[in-house]
Tab-separated table of C-alpha atoms in Angstrom:
chain	number	residue	atom	x	y	z
A	1	MET	CA	60.543	-40.895	-112.596
A	2	ASN	CA	57.034	-40.028	-114.681
A	3	LYS	CA	55.288	-38.747	-112.548
A	4	ASN	CA	52.437	-41.873	-112.111
A	5	SER	CA	55.130	-43.193	-110.695
A	6	TYR	CA	55.936	-40.551	-108.560
A	7	SER	CA	52.118	-40.340	-107.221
A	8	HIS	CA	52.021	-44.681	-107.046
A	9	SER	CA	55.127	-43.657	-104.710
A	10	THR	CA	53.526	-41.311	-102.595
A	11	ARG	CA	50.951	-42.708	-102.467
A	12	ASN	CA	51.950	-46.081	-101.009
A	13	GLY	CA	53.747	-43.360	-98.195
A	14	ARG	CA	50.818	-41.754	-96.579
A	15	ARG	CA	49.226	-45.227	-96.264
A	16	ALA	CA	52.185	-46.573	-94.410
A	17	ARG	CA	52.211	-43.458	-92.354
A	18	ARG	CA	48.685	-44.120	-91.816
A	19	LYS	CA	50.124	-47.678	-90.916
A	20	GLN	CA	51.405	-46.061	-88.343
A	21	HIS	CA	49.253	-43.880	-87.237
A	22	ILE	CA	47.037	-46.329	-85.857
A	23	PRO	CA	47.898	-48.456	-83.696
A	24	LYS	CA	49.868	-45.209	-81.706
A	25	LYS	CA	46.094	-44.259	-81.325
A	26	LEU	CA	44.846	-47.592	-80.449
A	27	ALA	CA	47.662	-46.840	-78.059
A	28	LEU	CA	46.045	-44.007	-76.557
A	29	LEU	CA	42.535	-44.952	-76.567
A	30	SER	CA	44.130	-48.294	-74.435
A	31	LEU	CA	45.709	-46.256	-72.467
A	32	PHE	CA	42.909	-43.504	-71.176
A	33	ALA	CA	40.462	-46.426	-71.102
A	34	SER	CA	42.693	-48.055	-68.499
A	35	THR	CA	44.049	-44.455	-66.958
A	36	LEU	CA	39.522	-44.080	-66.391
A	37	LEU	CA	38.546	-47.721	-64.504
A	38	LEU	CA	42.130	-46.666	-62.924
A	39	VAL	CA	40.488	-43.923	-61.576
A	40	GLY	CA	36.864	-44.726	-62.087
A	41	GLY	CA	38.045	-48.077	-59.554
A	42	GLY	CA	39.877	-46.092	-57.076
A	43	VAL	CA	36.896	-43.195	-56.744
A	44	TYR	CA	34.658	-46.364	-55.928
A	45	ILE	CA	37.147	-48.513	-54.251
A	46	ALA	CA	37.311	-45.637	-52.455
A	47	HIS	CA	33.251	-44.791	-51.931
A	48	ALA	CA	32.913	-48.006	-51.160
A	49	LEU	CA	35.554	-48.207	-48.048
A	50	GLN	CA	34.174	-45.326	-47.629
A	51	SER	CA	30.472	-46.928	-47.323
A	52	ARG	CA	31.891	-49.415	-45.424
A	53	SER	CA	33.196	-47.305	-42.814
A	54	THR	CA	30.229	-45.552	-42.532
A	55	ALA	CA	28.081	-48.583	-41.710
A	56	LYS	CA	30.587	-50.079	-39.768
A	57	GLU	CA	30.108	-46.648	-37.809
A	58	THR	CA	26.545	-46.406	-37.674
A	59	VAL	CA	25.997	-50.591	-36.764
A	60	ASP	CA	28.499	-48.900	-33.258
A	61	ASP	CA	26.520	-46.374	-32.821
A	62	GLN	CA	23.336	-48.851	-32.673
A	63	ASP	CA	25.046	-51.400	-30.393
A	64	ASN	CA	25.980	-48.119	-28.069
A	65	ASP	CA	22.514	-46.912	-28.170
A	66	TYR	CA	21.217	-49.906	-27.558
A	67	ASN	CA	23.321	-51.359	-25.131
A	68	LYS	CA	23.212	-47.694	-23.784
A	69	LYS	CA	19.894	-47.690	-23.254
A	70	GLU	CA	19.588	-51.794	-22.242
A	71	ALA	CA	21.693	-50.806	-18.925
A	72	LEU	CA	19.172	-47.141	-18.742
A	73	LEU	CA	16.442	-50.390	-18.153
A	74	LEU	CA	17.819	-52.328	-16.370
A	75	GLU	CA	18.820	-50.330	-13.560
A	76	LYS	CA	15.440	-48.796	-13.294
A	77	ILE	CA	14.216	-52.031	-13.117
A	78	ARG	CA	16.149	-53.075	-10.021
A	79	GLN	CA	15.739	-50.197	-9.173
A	80	ASP	CA	12.465	-50.331	-8.392
A	81	GLN	CA	12.642	-53.495	-6.627
A	82	LYS	CA	14.832	-51.862	-4.256
A	83	GLU	CA	11.850	-49.588	-3.387
A	84	ALA	CA	8.993	-52.012	-3.877
A	85	ALA	CA	7.148	-53.085	-0.632
A	86	LEU	CA	8.534	-56.615	-1.111
A	87	ALA	CA	12.348	-56.837	0.037
A	88	SER	CA	13.233	-59.802	-2.925
A	89	THR	CA	16.386	-61.566	-4.120
A	90	GLU	CA	17.402	-61.540	-8.062
A	91	GLN	CA	18.293	-64.186	-9.823
A	92	THR	CA	19.056	-63.529	-13.807
A	93	GLU	CA	19.109	-66.070	-16.853
A	94	VAL	CA	19.917	-65.289	-20.671
A	95	THR	CA	18.790	-67.088	-23.093
A	96	ASP	CA	19.010	-66.226	-26.982
A	97	LYS	CA	18.005	-63.280	-26.736
A	98	VAL	CA	15.820	-63.090	-24.085
A	99	GLN	CA	16.903	-62.256	-20.856
A	100	THR	CA	14.725	-63.123	-17.863
A	101	LEU	CA	14.935	-61.857	-14.272
A	102	LEU	CA	12.409	-63.321	-11.415
A	103	TYR	CA	12.945	-61.724	-8.395
A	104	ASP	CA	11.968	-64.302	-4.896
A	105	PRO	CA	10.369	-62.524	-1.427
A	106	VAL	CA	12.906	-63.139	0.573
A	107	GLN	CA	9.982	-63.940	3.389
A	108	LYS	CA	8.289	-66.137	1.816
A	109	GLY	CA	6.642	-67.462	5.145
A	110	ALA	CA	4.697	-64.804	5.567
A	111	ILE	CA	2.544	-65.411	1.981
A	112	PRO	CA	0.681	-68.584	3.234
A	113	ARG	CA	0.009	-69.730	-0.636
A	114	PHE	CA	3.228	-68.749	-2.027
A	115	SER	CA	4.081	-71.799	-3.367
A	116	ALA	CA	1.400	-71.443	-5.438
A	117	LEU	CA	1.986	-67.852	-6.723
A	118	LYS	CA	5.806	-69.109	-7.801
A	119	ASN	CA	4.293	-72.046	-10.267
A	120	GLU	CA	2.045	-69.672	-11.838
A	121	LEU	CA	4.523	-67.717	-12.746
A	122	ALA	CA	7.002	-69.997	-13.830
A	123	THR	CA	4.198	-70.614	-15.803
A	124	MET	CA	3.636	-67.455	-16.740
A	125	ILE	CA	6.848	-66.887	-18.194
A	126	ASP	CA	7.208	-70.259	-20.037
A	127	THR	CA	4.131	-68.871	-22.177
A	128	VAL	CA	6.001	-66.047	-22.963
A	129	LYS	CA	9.195	-67.478	-23.708
A	130	ARG	CA	7.236	-70.027	-26.154
A	131	LYS	CA	5.651	-66.671	-27.921
A	132	HIS	CA	8.544	-65.311	-28.416
A	133	SER	CA	10.227	-65.084	-32.509
A	134	ASN	CA	13.606	-64.520	-31.271
A	135	GLN	CA	13.714	-61.486	-33.572
A	136	GLN	CA	13.973	-58.793	-31.204
A	137	PRO	CA	15.673	-58.587	-27.183
A	138	ILE	CA	12.662	-58.868	-24.774
A	139	LYS	CA	13.110	-58.821	-20.899
A	140	ILE	CA	11.224	-60.594	-18.679
A	141	VAL	CA	10.797	-59.582	-14.608
A	142	GLY	CA	8.401	-62.029	-13.063
A	143	GLN	CA	7.539	-61.248	-8.905
A	144	VAL	CA	4.955	-61.448	-6.269
A	145	LYS	CA	4.258	-58.294	-5.957
A	146	MET	CA	1.731	-57.033	-2.896
A	147	SER	CA	-0.321	-54.335	-2.512
A	148	ASN	CA	-2.142	-52.685	0.318
A	149	VAL	CA	-6.234	-53.243	0.470
A	150	THR	CA	-6.913	-52.239	3.961
A	151	ASP	CA	-4.558	-51.442	6.626
A	152	GLN	CA	-4.956	-54.379	7.763
A	153	LEU	CA	-5.284	-56.641	4.857
A	154	LYS	CA	-2.489	-57.263	2.077
A	155	ASN	CA	-2.204	-59.085	-1.212
A	156	TYR	CA	-0.177	-61.006	-2.732
A	157	GLN	CA	0.017	-61.971	-6.436
A	158	PRO	CA	1.953	-63.141	-9.509
A	159	LEU	CA	2.650	-60.098	-11.940
A	160	LEU	CA	5.189	-59.811	-14.646
A	161	THR	CA	6.152	-57.022	-16.828
A	162	ILE	CA	7.800	-57.498	-20.033
A	163	TYR	CA	10.160	-55.225	-21.785
A	164	SER	CA	10.117	-55.862	-25.965
A	165	TRP	CA	13.290	-54.244	-28.086
A	166	ASP	CA	11.776	-51.538	-30.371
A	167	GLU	CA	14.061	-51.457	-33.947
A	168	LYS	CA	12.062	-48.929	-35.252
A	169	ASN	CA	12.027	-46.771	-32.704
A	170	ARG	CA	14.988	-47.355	-31.154
A	171	SER	CA	12.974	-47.763	-27.477
A	172	TRP	CA	12.178	-50.552	-24.843
A	173	SER	CA	8.272	-51.559	-24.878
A	174	GLU	CA	5.984	-52.037	-22.102
A	175	LYS	CA	3.970	-54.730	-20.955
A	176	THR	CA	2.370	-55.530	-17.426
A	177	GLU	CA	0.666	-58.981	-17.000
A	178	PRO	CA	-0.947	-60.037	-13.596
A	179	GLY	CA	-1.548	-63.587	-12.864
A	180	ALA	CA	-4.678	-64.860	-11.702
A	181	THR	CA	-4.108	-66.136	-8.460
A	182	SER	CA	-4.211	-63.788	-5.627
A	183	ASP	CA	-3.636	-64.323	-1.466
A	184	PHE	CA	-4.677	-62.318	0.918
A	185	VAL	CA	-3.394	-62.192	3.536
A	186	ASN	CA	-5.265	-61.052	7.114
A	187	GLN	CA	-2.043	-58.989	9.134
A	188	LYS	CA	-3.011	-59.974	12.055
A	189	ASN	CA	-2.372	-62.905	12.480
A	190	ASN	CA	-0.125	-63.388	8.456
A	191	GLN	CA	-3.126	-65.886	7.874
A	192	GLU	CA	-5.055	-66.599	4.955
A	193	LEU	CA	-8.152	-64.297	4.775
A	194	THR	CA	-11.287	-66.754	6.011
A	195	LEU	CA	-14.846	-65.930	6.026
A	196	THR	CA	-14.218	-65.598	9.913
A	197	ASP	CA	-12.687	-62.521	9.357
A	198	LEU	CA	-15.612	-60.468	6.801
A	199	PHE	CA	-18.738	-61.314	8.756
A	200	THR	CA	-16.925	-61.762	12.013
A	201	SER	CA	-20.145	-64.343	13.197
A	202	GLU	CA	-22.706	-66.901	12.231
A	203	ALA	CA	-25.566	-64.204	12.466
A	204	ASN	CA	-24.119	-61.935	9.882
A	205	LEU	CA	-23.300	-64.329	7.366
A	206	LEU	CA	-27.393	-65.972	7.375
A	207	ALA	CA	-28.204	-62.326	6.683
A	208	VAL	CA	-25.441	-62.224	3.916
A	209	GLN	CA	-27.944	-65.653	2.814
A	210	GLN	CA	-30.767	-64.020	2.694
A	211	VAL	CA	-29.453	-61.474	0.067
A	212	ILE	CA	-28.114	-64.024	-1.494
A	213	LYS	CA	-31.424	-65.992	-2.534
A	214	GLN	CA	-33.404	-63.009	-3.186
A	215	LYS	CA	-30.412	-62.320	-5.808
A	216	LEU	CA	-30.662	-65.916	-7.586
A	217	LEU	CA	-34.649	-64.778	-7.709
A	218	ASP	CA	-34.024	-61.895	-8.823
A	219	ASP	CA	-32.101	-63.167	-11.748
A	220	SER	CA	-34.080	-66.465	-12.790
A	221	PRO	CA	-36.518	-65.781	-15.586
A	222	ASP	CA	-39.480	-66.739	-12.785
A	223	GLY	CA	-38.411	-67.294	-9.267
A	224	ASN	CA	-42.218	-68.768	-8.826
A	225	THR	CA	-40.343	-71.610	-10.866
A	226	VAL	CA	-37.136	-72.895	-8.445
A	227	ILE	CA	-38.209	-70.966	-5.365
A	228	ASP	CA	-38.386	-74.084	-3.742
A	229	SER	CA	-34.882	-74.747	-4.296
A	230	ILE	CA	-33.129	-71.471	-3.329
A	231	LEU	CA	-35.481	-72.100	-0.240
A	232	SER	CA	-34.661	-75.610	0.732
A	233	MET	CA	-30.257	-74.380	0.050
A	234	PRO	CA	-28.011	-75.325	3.559
A	235	ASN	CA	-27.681	-72.757	4.885
A	236	MET	CA	-24.468	-71.119	4.618
A	237	SER	CA	-21.320	-71.695	7.590
A	238	LEU	CA	-18.182	-70.102	8.422
A	239	LYS	CA	-15.407	-72.817	8.244
A	240	ASN	CA	-17.361	-74.926	5.697
A	241	THR	CA	-18.803	-72.323	2.416
A	242	SER	CA	-15.661	-71.849	-0.348
A	243	PHE	CA	-15.885	-68.156	-1.327
A	244	THR	CA	-13.672	-65.728	-3.449
A	245	TYR	CA	-12.495	-62.432	-2.612
A	246	HIS	CA	-12.198	-59.492	-4.857
A	247	PRO	CA	-11.766	-55.917	-3.777
A	248	ASP	CA	-15.053	-54.629	-4.847
A	249	LYS	CA	-17.048	-57.563	-4.200
A	250	ILE	CA	-17.641	-61.030	-2.878
A	251	SER	CA	-18.530	-64.277	-4.368
A	252	PHE	CA	-19.852	-67.731	-2.910
A	253	ASN	CA	-19.644	-71.439	-4.181
A	254	LEU	CA	-23.581	-72.883	-4.195
A	255	PRO	CA	-24.593	-75.937	-3.928
A	256	GLU	CA	-26.469	-77.594	-6.718
A	257	ASN	CA	-29.985	-75.853	-6.489
A	258	ALA	CA	-32.602	-75.764	-10.008
A	259	THR	CA	-31.167	-72.079	-10.970
A	260	GLY	CA	-28.162	-74.308	-12.370
A	261	SER	CA	-26.331	-71.430	-10.419
A	262	LYS	CA	-22.272	-72.606	-9.481
A	263	GLU	CA	-21.731	-69.155	-8.011
A	264	VAL	CA	-23.206	-66.130	-6.820
A	265	SER	CA	-21.175	-62.283	-6.987
A	266	LEU	CA	-22.748	-60.399	-4.053
A	267	ALA	CA	-21.057	-55.992	-4.204
A	268	TYR	CA	-20.373	-54.772	-0.567
A	269	ARG	CA	-22.257	-52.266	-0.525
A	270	GLU	CA	-25.022	-54.650	-1.255
A	271	ILE	CA	-24.032	-56.216	2.785
A	272	ALA	CA	-22.214	-53.398	3.750
A	273	GLU	CA	-24.464	-53.156	7.652
A	274	TYR	CA	-22.628	-57.416	7.520
A	275	VAL	CA	-19.144	-57.115	6.375
A	276	ASN	CA	-16.560	-56.249	8.378
A	277	PRO	CA	-15.138	-53.189	7.368
A	278	GLU	CA	-11.317	-53.878	7.883
A	279	PHE	CA	-10.816	-56.047	5.304
A	280	VAL	CA	-12.931	-54.346	2.599
A	281	ASP	CA	-11.774	-51.460	0.254
A	282	GLN	CA	-13.928	-48.053	2.272
A	283	ALA	CA	-14.545	-46.781	-1.599
A	284	SER	CA	-16.593	-50.348	-1.876
A	285	ILE	CA	-18.915	-49.732	0.209
A	286	LYS	CA	-18.780	-46.108	0.810
A	287	ASP	CA	-22.449	-44.334	1.331
A	288	ALA	CA	-23.929	-47.906	1.213
A	289	LEU	CA	-24.152	-47.279	5.646
A	290	VAL	CA	-27.170	-46.211	6.729
A	291	MET	CA	-26.986	-42.865	8.841
A	292	PRO	CA	-27.560	-42.860	12.108
A	293	LEU	CA	-30.340	-42.089	13.326
A	294	ASP	CA	-30.606	-38.566	15.238
A	295	PRO	CA	-30.037	-38.870	18.952
A	296	ASN	CA	-31.891	-35.409	19.345
A	297	LYS	CA	-34.321	-37.101	18.519
A	298	LYS	CA	-37.586	-40.270	19.223
A	299	TYR	CA	-39.005	-42.496	16.678
A	300	ILE	CA	-41.048	-45.743	17.403
A	301	SER	CA	-42.713	-47.930	15.476
A	302	LEU	CA	-46.008	-49.152	15.046
A	303	THR	CA	-46.267	-53.393	13.857
A	304	PHE	CA	-49.211	-54.923	12.931
A	305	ASP	CA	-49.592	-58.664	13.855
A	306	ASP	CA	-51.532	-61.486	12.183
A	307	GLY	CA	-53.522	-59.837	8.808
A	308	PRO	CA	-53.856	-58.706	5.996
A	309	ASN	CA	-57.415	-59.546	6.525
A	310	PRO	CA	-60.068	-58.075	3.848
A	311	LYS	CA	-61.990	-55.529	5.959
A	312	THR	CA	-60.075	-54.104	7.904
A	313	THR	CA	-56.783	-53.620	6.647
A	314	PRO	CA	-57.514	-52.217	3.109
A	315	LYS	CA	-59.198	-49.534	5.992
A	316	LEU	CA	-55.700	-49.328	8.303
A	317	LEU	CA	-53.956	-48.667	4.678
A	318	ASP	CA	-55.974	-45.688	4.236
A	319	ILE	CA	-55.751	-44.347	7.342
A	320	LEU	CA	-51.608	-44.669	6.859
A	321	LYS	CA	-51.020	-42.581	4.088
A	322	GLU	CA	-53.450	-40.070	4.655
A	323	LYS	CA	-50.958	-39.498	7.985
A	324	GLY	CA	-48.324	-40.218	6.334
A	325	VAL	CA	-47.178	-43.172	7.600
A	326	LYS	CA	-44.903	-46.026	7.653
A	327	ALA	CA	-45.911	-48.900	9.432
A	328	THR	CA	-44.615	-52.771	9.598
A	329	PHE	CA	-46.843	-55.809	9.215
A	330	PHE	CA	-45.767	-59.214	10.588
A	331	MET	CA	-48.653	-61.397	8.545
A	332	LEU	CA	-49.689	-65.068	8.353
A	333	GLY	CA	-48.915	-67.144	4.912
A	334	GLN	CA	-52.780	-68.399	5.093
A	335	ASN	CA	-53.743	-65.286	4.938
A	336	VAL	CA	-51.499	-63.886	2.417
A	337	VAL	CA	-52.807	-66.091	0.080
A	338	LYS	CA	-55.952	-65.263	0.344
A	339	ASN	CA	-55.756	-60.979	0.344
A	340	GLU	CA	-52.466	-61.118	-2.203
A	341	ALA	CA	-53.787	-57.454	-3.820
A	342	ILE	CA	-54.315	-56.297	-0.421
A	343	VAL	CA	-50.594	-57.358	0.657
A	344	LYS	CA	-48.759	-55.741	-3.202
A	345	ARG	CA	-50.558	-52.383	-2.194
A	346	ALA	CA	-49.035	-52.780	1.020
A	347	ASP	CA	-45.502	-53.358	0.034
A	348	GLU	CA	-46.026	-50.495	-2.937
A	349	GLU	CA	-46.896	-48.103	-0.601
A	350	GLY	CA	-43.696	-47.912	0.960
A	351	HIS	CA	-44.243	-51.076	4.709
A	352	GLU	CA	-42.662	-53.215	5.158
A	353	VAL	CA	-44.061	-56.590	4.440
A	354	ALA	CA	-42.814	-59.861	7.474
A	355	SER	CA	-43.777	-62.793	8.276
A	356	HIS	CA	-45.375	-64.238	11.147
A	357	SER	CA	-45.499	-67.641	10.340
A	358	TYR	CA	-47.988	-68.994	7.798
A	359	SER	CA	-50.344	-70.943	10.930
A	360	HIS	CA	-49.211	-69.510	13.745
A	361	PRO	CA	-48.476	-72.100	16.040
A	362	GLN	CA	-46.587	-71.604	18.540
A	363	LEU	CA	-42.779	-72.543	17.543
A	364	THR	CA	-41.255	-73.880	20.517
A	365	ALA	CA	-43.477	-76.618	20.990
A	366	VAL	CA	-43.584	-78.002	16.952
A	367	ASP	CA	-40.827	-80.162	15.659
A	368	ALA	CA	-38.062	-78.477	13.100
A	369	GLU	CA	-40.005	-79.627	10.300
A	370	ARG	CA	-43.243	-77.516	10.758
A	371	ILE	CA	-40.886	-74.889	11.615
A	372	LYS	CA	-39.252	-74.832	9.106
A	373	THR	CA	-42.562	-75.682	6.510
A	374	GLU	CA	-44.270	-72.098	8.416
A	375	VAL	CA	-41.308	-70.344	7.522
A	376	GLN	CA	-40.976	-72.151	4.159
A	377	ASN	CA	-44.498	-71.528	2.485
A	378	THR	CA	-44.640	-68.220	4.299
A	379	ASP	CA	-41.273	-67.259	2.192
A	380	LYS	CA	-43.309	-68.094	-1.224
A	381	VAL	CA	-46.510	-66.256	-0.766
A	382	ILE	CA	-45.678	-63.304	-0.188
A	383	TYR	CA	-42.719	-63.572	-3.460
A	384	HIS	CA	-45.998	-64.581	-4.879
A	385	ALA	CA	-47.848	-61.713	-4.376
A	386	ILE	CA	-44.914	-58.779	-4.181
A	387	GLY	CA	-41.103	-60.689	-6.211
A	388	LYS	CA	-39.361	-59.825	-2.483
A	389	LEU	CA	-38.887	-62.446	0.032
A	390	PRO	CA	-39.361	-61.640	3.790
A	391	THR	CA	-36.304	-60.376	6.101
A	392	ASP	CA	-38.004	-60.212	9.136
A	393	PHE	CA	-39.969	-62.163	10.707
A	394	ARG	CA	-41.961	-62.749	14.519
A	395	PRO	CA	-42.732	-65.574	16.274
A	396	PRO	CA	-46.080	-66.661	17.380
A	397	TYR	CA	-46.313	-65.119	21.244
A	398	GLY	CA	-43.173	-64.322	20.499
A	399	ALA	CA	-42.149	-68.281	21.229
A	400	VAL	CA	-38.280	-68.821	20.009
A	401	ASP	CA	-35.547	-70.406	20.602
A	402	PRO	CA	-32.320	-70.727	19.699
A	403	ASP	CA	-33.272	-74.421	17.470
A	404	ALA	CA	-36.240	-72.541	16.443
A	405	ALA	CA	-34.148	-69.114	15.082
A	406	ALA	CA	-31.317	-70.902	13.514
A	407	ILE	CA	-34.138	-72.657	11.381
A	408	ILE	CA	-36.249	-69.244	10.626
A	409	SER	CA	-32.873	-67.486	9.769
A	410	LYS	CA	-34.291	-64.176	9.490
A	411	PRO	CA	-33.683	-61.708	12.255
A	412	ILE	CA	-36.338	-61.831	15.414
A	413	ILE	CA	-37.760	-58.340	15.809
A	414	GLN	CA	-40.034	-58.916	18.958
A	415	TRP	CA	-42.219	-55.598	20.774
A	416	SER	CA	-41.721	-53.319	23.435
A	417	VAL	CA	-45.187	-51.799	23.818
A	418	ASP	CA	-48.153	-54.487	23.189
A	419	SER	CA	-50.958	-52.282	23.200
A	420	GLN	CA	-53.204	-55.476	24.518
A	421	ASP	CA	-55.575	-55.012	21.536
A	422	TRP	CA	-56.882	-58.634	20.811
A	423	GLN	CA	-57.312	-58.612	25.157
A	424	SER	CA	-59.157	-55.301	25.322
A	425	HIS	CA	-60.487	-54.218	21.689
A	426	SER	CA	-61.739	-51.376	23.909
A	427	ILE	CA	-60.405	-47.866	21.441
A	428	ASP	CA	-59.799	-46.373	25.094
A	429	LYS	CA	-58.528	-48.938	26.194
A	430	ILE	CA	-55.790	-49.242	23.307
A	431	ILE	CA	-54.991	-46.005	23.028
A	432	GLN	CA	-54.395	-45.299	26.370
A	433	ARG	CA	-52.002	-48.508	27.127
A	434	ILE	CA	-50.020	-47.462	24.231
A	435	HIS	CA	-49.926	-44.013	25.898
A	436	ASP	CA	-48.768	-45.682	28.924
A	437	THR	CA	-46.518	-47.937	28.209
A	438	GLU	CA	-44.821	-45.841	25.117
A	439	TYR	CA	-40.802	-44.819	24.875
A	440	ASN	CA	-38.563	-43.058	22.690
A	441	ASP	CA	-37.311	-46.618	20.918
A	442	ALA	CA	-40.257	-47.806	21.625
A	443	ILE	CA	-41.674	-51.261	19.037
A	444	ILE	CA	-45.914	-50.374	19.357
A	445	LEU	CA	-47.341	-54.290	18.790
A	446	MET	CA	-50.610	-54.332	17.437
A	447	HIS	CA	-53.019	-56.624	15.486
A	448	ASP	CA	-55.046	-55.251	12.490
A	449	ILE	CA	-57.300	-57.752	12.174
A	450	TYR	CA	-59.544	-56.089	14.731
A	451	PRO	CA	-61.759	-53.567	14.215
A	452	GLU	CA	-61.325	-51.760	17.364
A	453	THR	CA	-57.311	-51.237	16.547
A	454	VAL	CA	-58.097	-49.836	13.013
A	455	ASP	CA	-59.942	-46.711	14.331
A	456	ALA	CA	-57.329	-46.366	17.108
A	457	VAL	CA	-55.073	-45.980	15.217
A	458	PRO	CA	-55.301	-42.017	14.187
A	459	ILE	CA	-55.555	-40.965	17.430
A	460	VAL	CA	-52.656	-42.991	18.215
A	461	ILE	CA	-50.526	-41.500	15.126
A	462	ASP	CA	-51.783	-38.090	16.530
A	463	ARG	CA	-50.810	-37.974	19.865
A	464	LEU	CA	-47.524	-39.563	19.310
A	465	ARG	CA	-46.352	-37.108	16.902
A	466	ALA	CA	-47.551	-34.499	19.884
A	467	GLU	CA	-45.293	-35.824	22.018
A	468	GLY	CA	-42.062	-35.249	19.695
A	469	TYR	CA	-42.502	-38.956	17.858
A	470	GLU	CA	-40.724	-40.055	14.338
A	471	ILE	CA	-42.762	-42.528	13.100
A	472	ILE	CA	-41.530	-45.002	10.891
A	473	PRO	CA	-41.018	-49.202	10.265
A	474	THR	CA	-38.788	-51.283	12.471
A	475	LYS	CA	-36.468	-51.708	9.553
A	476	GLN	CA	-35.307	-48.330	9.675
A	477	LEU	CA	-35.263	-48.352	13.724
A	478	LEU	CA	-32.878	-51.004	13.687
A	479	GLY	CA	-30.951	-49.345	11.225
A	480	ASN	CA	-31.172	-51.946	8.021
A	481	LYS	CA	-29.085	-54.080	10.291
A	482	ALA	CA	-31.108	-56.511	11.809
A	483	LYS	CA	-29.528	-59.706	12.033
A	484	PRO	CA	-30.027	-63.770	12.648
A	485	MET	CA	-30.158	-65.393	15.514
A	486	HIS	CA	-30.648	-62.056	17.164
A	487	MET	CA	-33.637	-60.302	18.548
A	488	TYR	CA	-34.915	-57.161	18.556
A	489	TYR	CA	-36.540	-55.233	21.337
A	490	GLY	CA	-35.614	-51.972	19.495
A	491	SER	CA	-32.254	-50.144	18.111
A	492	THR	CA	-30.516	-50.009	21.239
A	493	ASP	CA	-32.206	-53.489	22.628
A	494	GLU	CA	-30.884	-55.998	21.319
A	495	ARG	CA	-30.461	-60.394	22.736
A	496	PRO	CA	-28.325	-63.306	21.190
A	497	ILE	CA	-31.236	-65.857	20.765
A	498	GLN	CA	-29.569	-68.155	23.651
């Protein structure tokens, strides 16, 4: 064998061996890759199985957490109902993720307007259901809630409590929605609250009507343009007046009038002297009631009729100012028109400006239309002068009967001591007459149109004070609670006009 043949054979052998090694390497690589795939796949499968198991455990934990908190919530809701003042029965309804728990009072007959309350409650529940997105569970708790306004007055009102599941915080949120309808019930007779409950008499309601008229004028941009309509409003009555009770105020429906107002609301503190405290929260009239006069002191009132007079009334006002005395002026409308500045001064200096009719007729001897004209025209001119309606009235000659009193619709302030200045026109006799007839709680009648009366006043004041009297206006003497259809001779001498 030559050298070349050997070399060639050797090379061929090496090539053959290389060809034999390639499949082996490929097989090894394939085996290695398969092993990796098997190992990796196993790891992946194991991890996937582990993750799936963990996720399932998490879901199970969350479900358990939700179920536990749901159970606690339902337990709380039912416990609250057991402790509620109004005993009830539960009706439950579940639709998708909405659970409704409706609580019906056991004693429905104790709630006069139960049907209206239940209908509103049903409407409220339907509204919540329509708005619910169904993404998270909610629970709707509907009930008629009872609350005590006073010992004698209870309120029944629809109430929704909505509990929504907050997935992020894993908790229930709470929202309360009260209904618009309230049923206020007098516990004495288990009937709806009435104006008779609140004000006890037509007289008190007429006193409230005076407050309403003044409020309408105060709220008007120009009271003088609507005063006729306001003064002509028909008198309110306990049976025929529509109202809405609120815990802190009362709203009255008004007849059609020039102000355009359909309703007026008064806080109870504005009418504290006329409202029955059994049916209003005491906090709403706290500090509004007038403190009674000191029983250990003596009080007396000076009143002046028939003015104002341009010559005598300003001098009288000077004297009263110097002496620090407040009085009551029962003015004639025809004199107010001619002396508005004097009327305004009397009001600004703290005196009470009251009505004595327009032209001084005997009201029991004229017809109803004349009485109405006399009263309303005087109200108008006094309002024009001082921006306030007179609240008290003294009939000329003290003459009044039930028909006239109903038209006047103001407290009737009489007198218990007559100075008889209209008869004597004597300073000394005026002073002596008052001295001989004065007593604690008396209302003294004088006239500011007589010069002799004005000259006697400073001496009268000094003597009264020397005898221990405190001189105050009649409104203060009567405790700011005088009412129409009654006449007053003093704070302890009140007489219904019958």
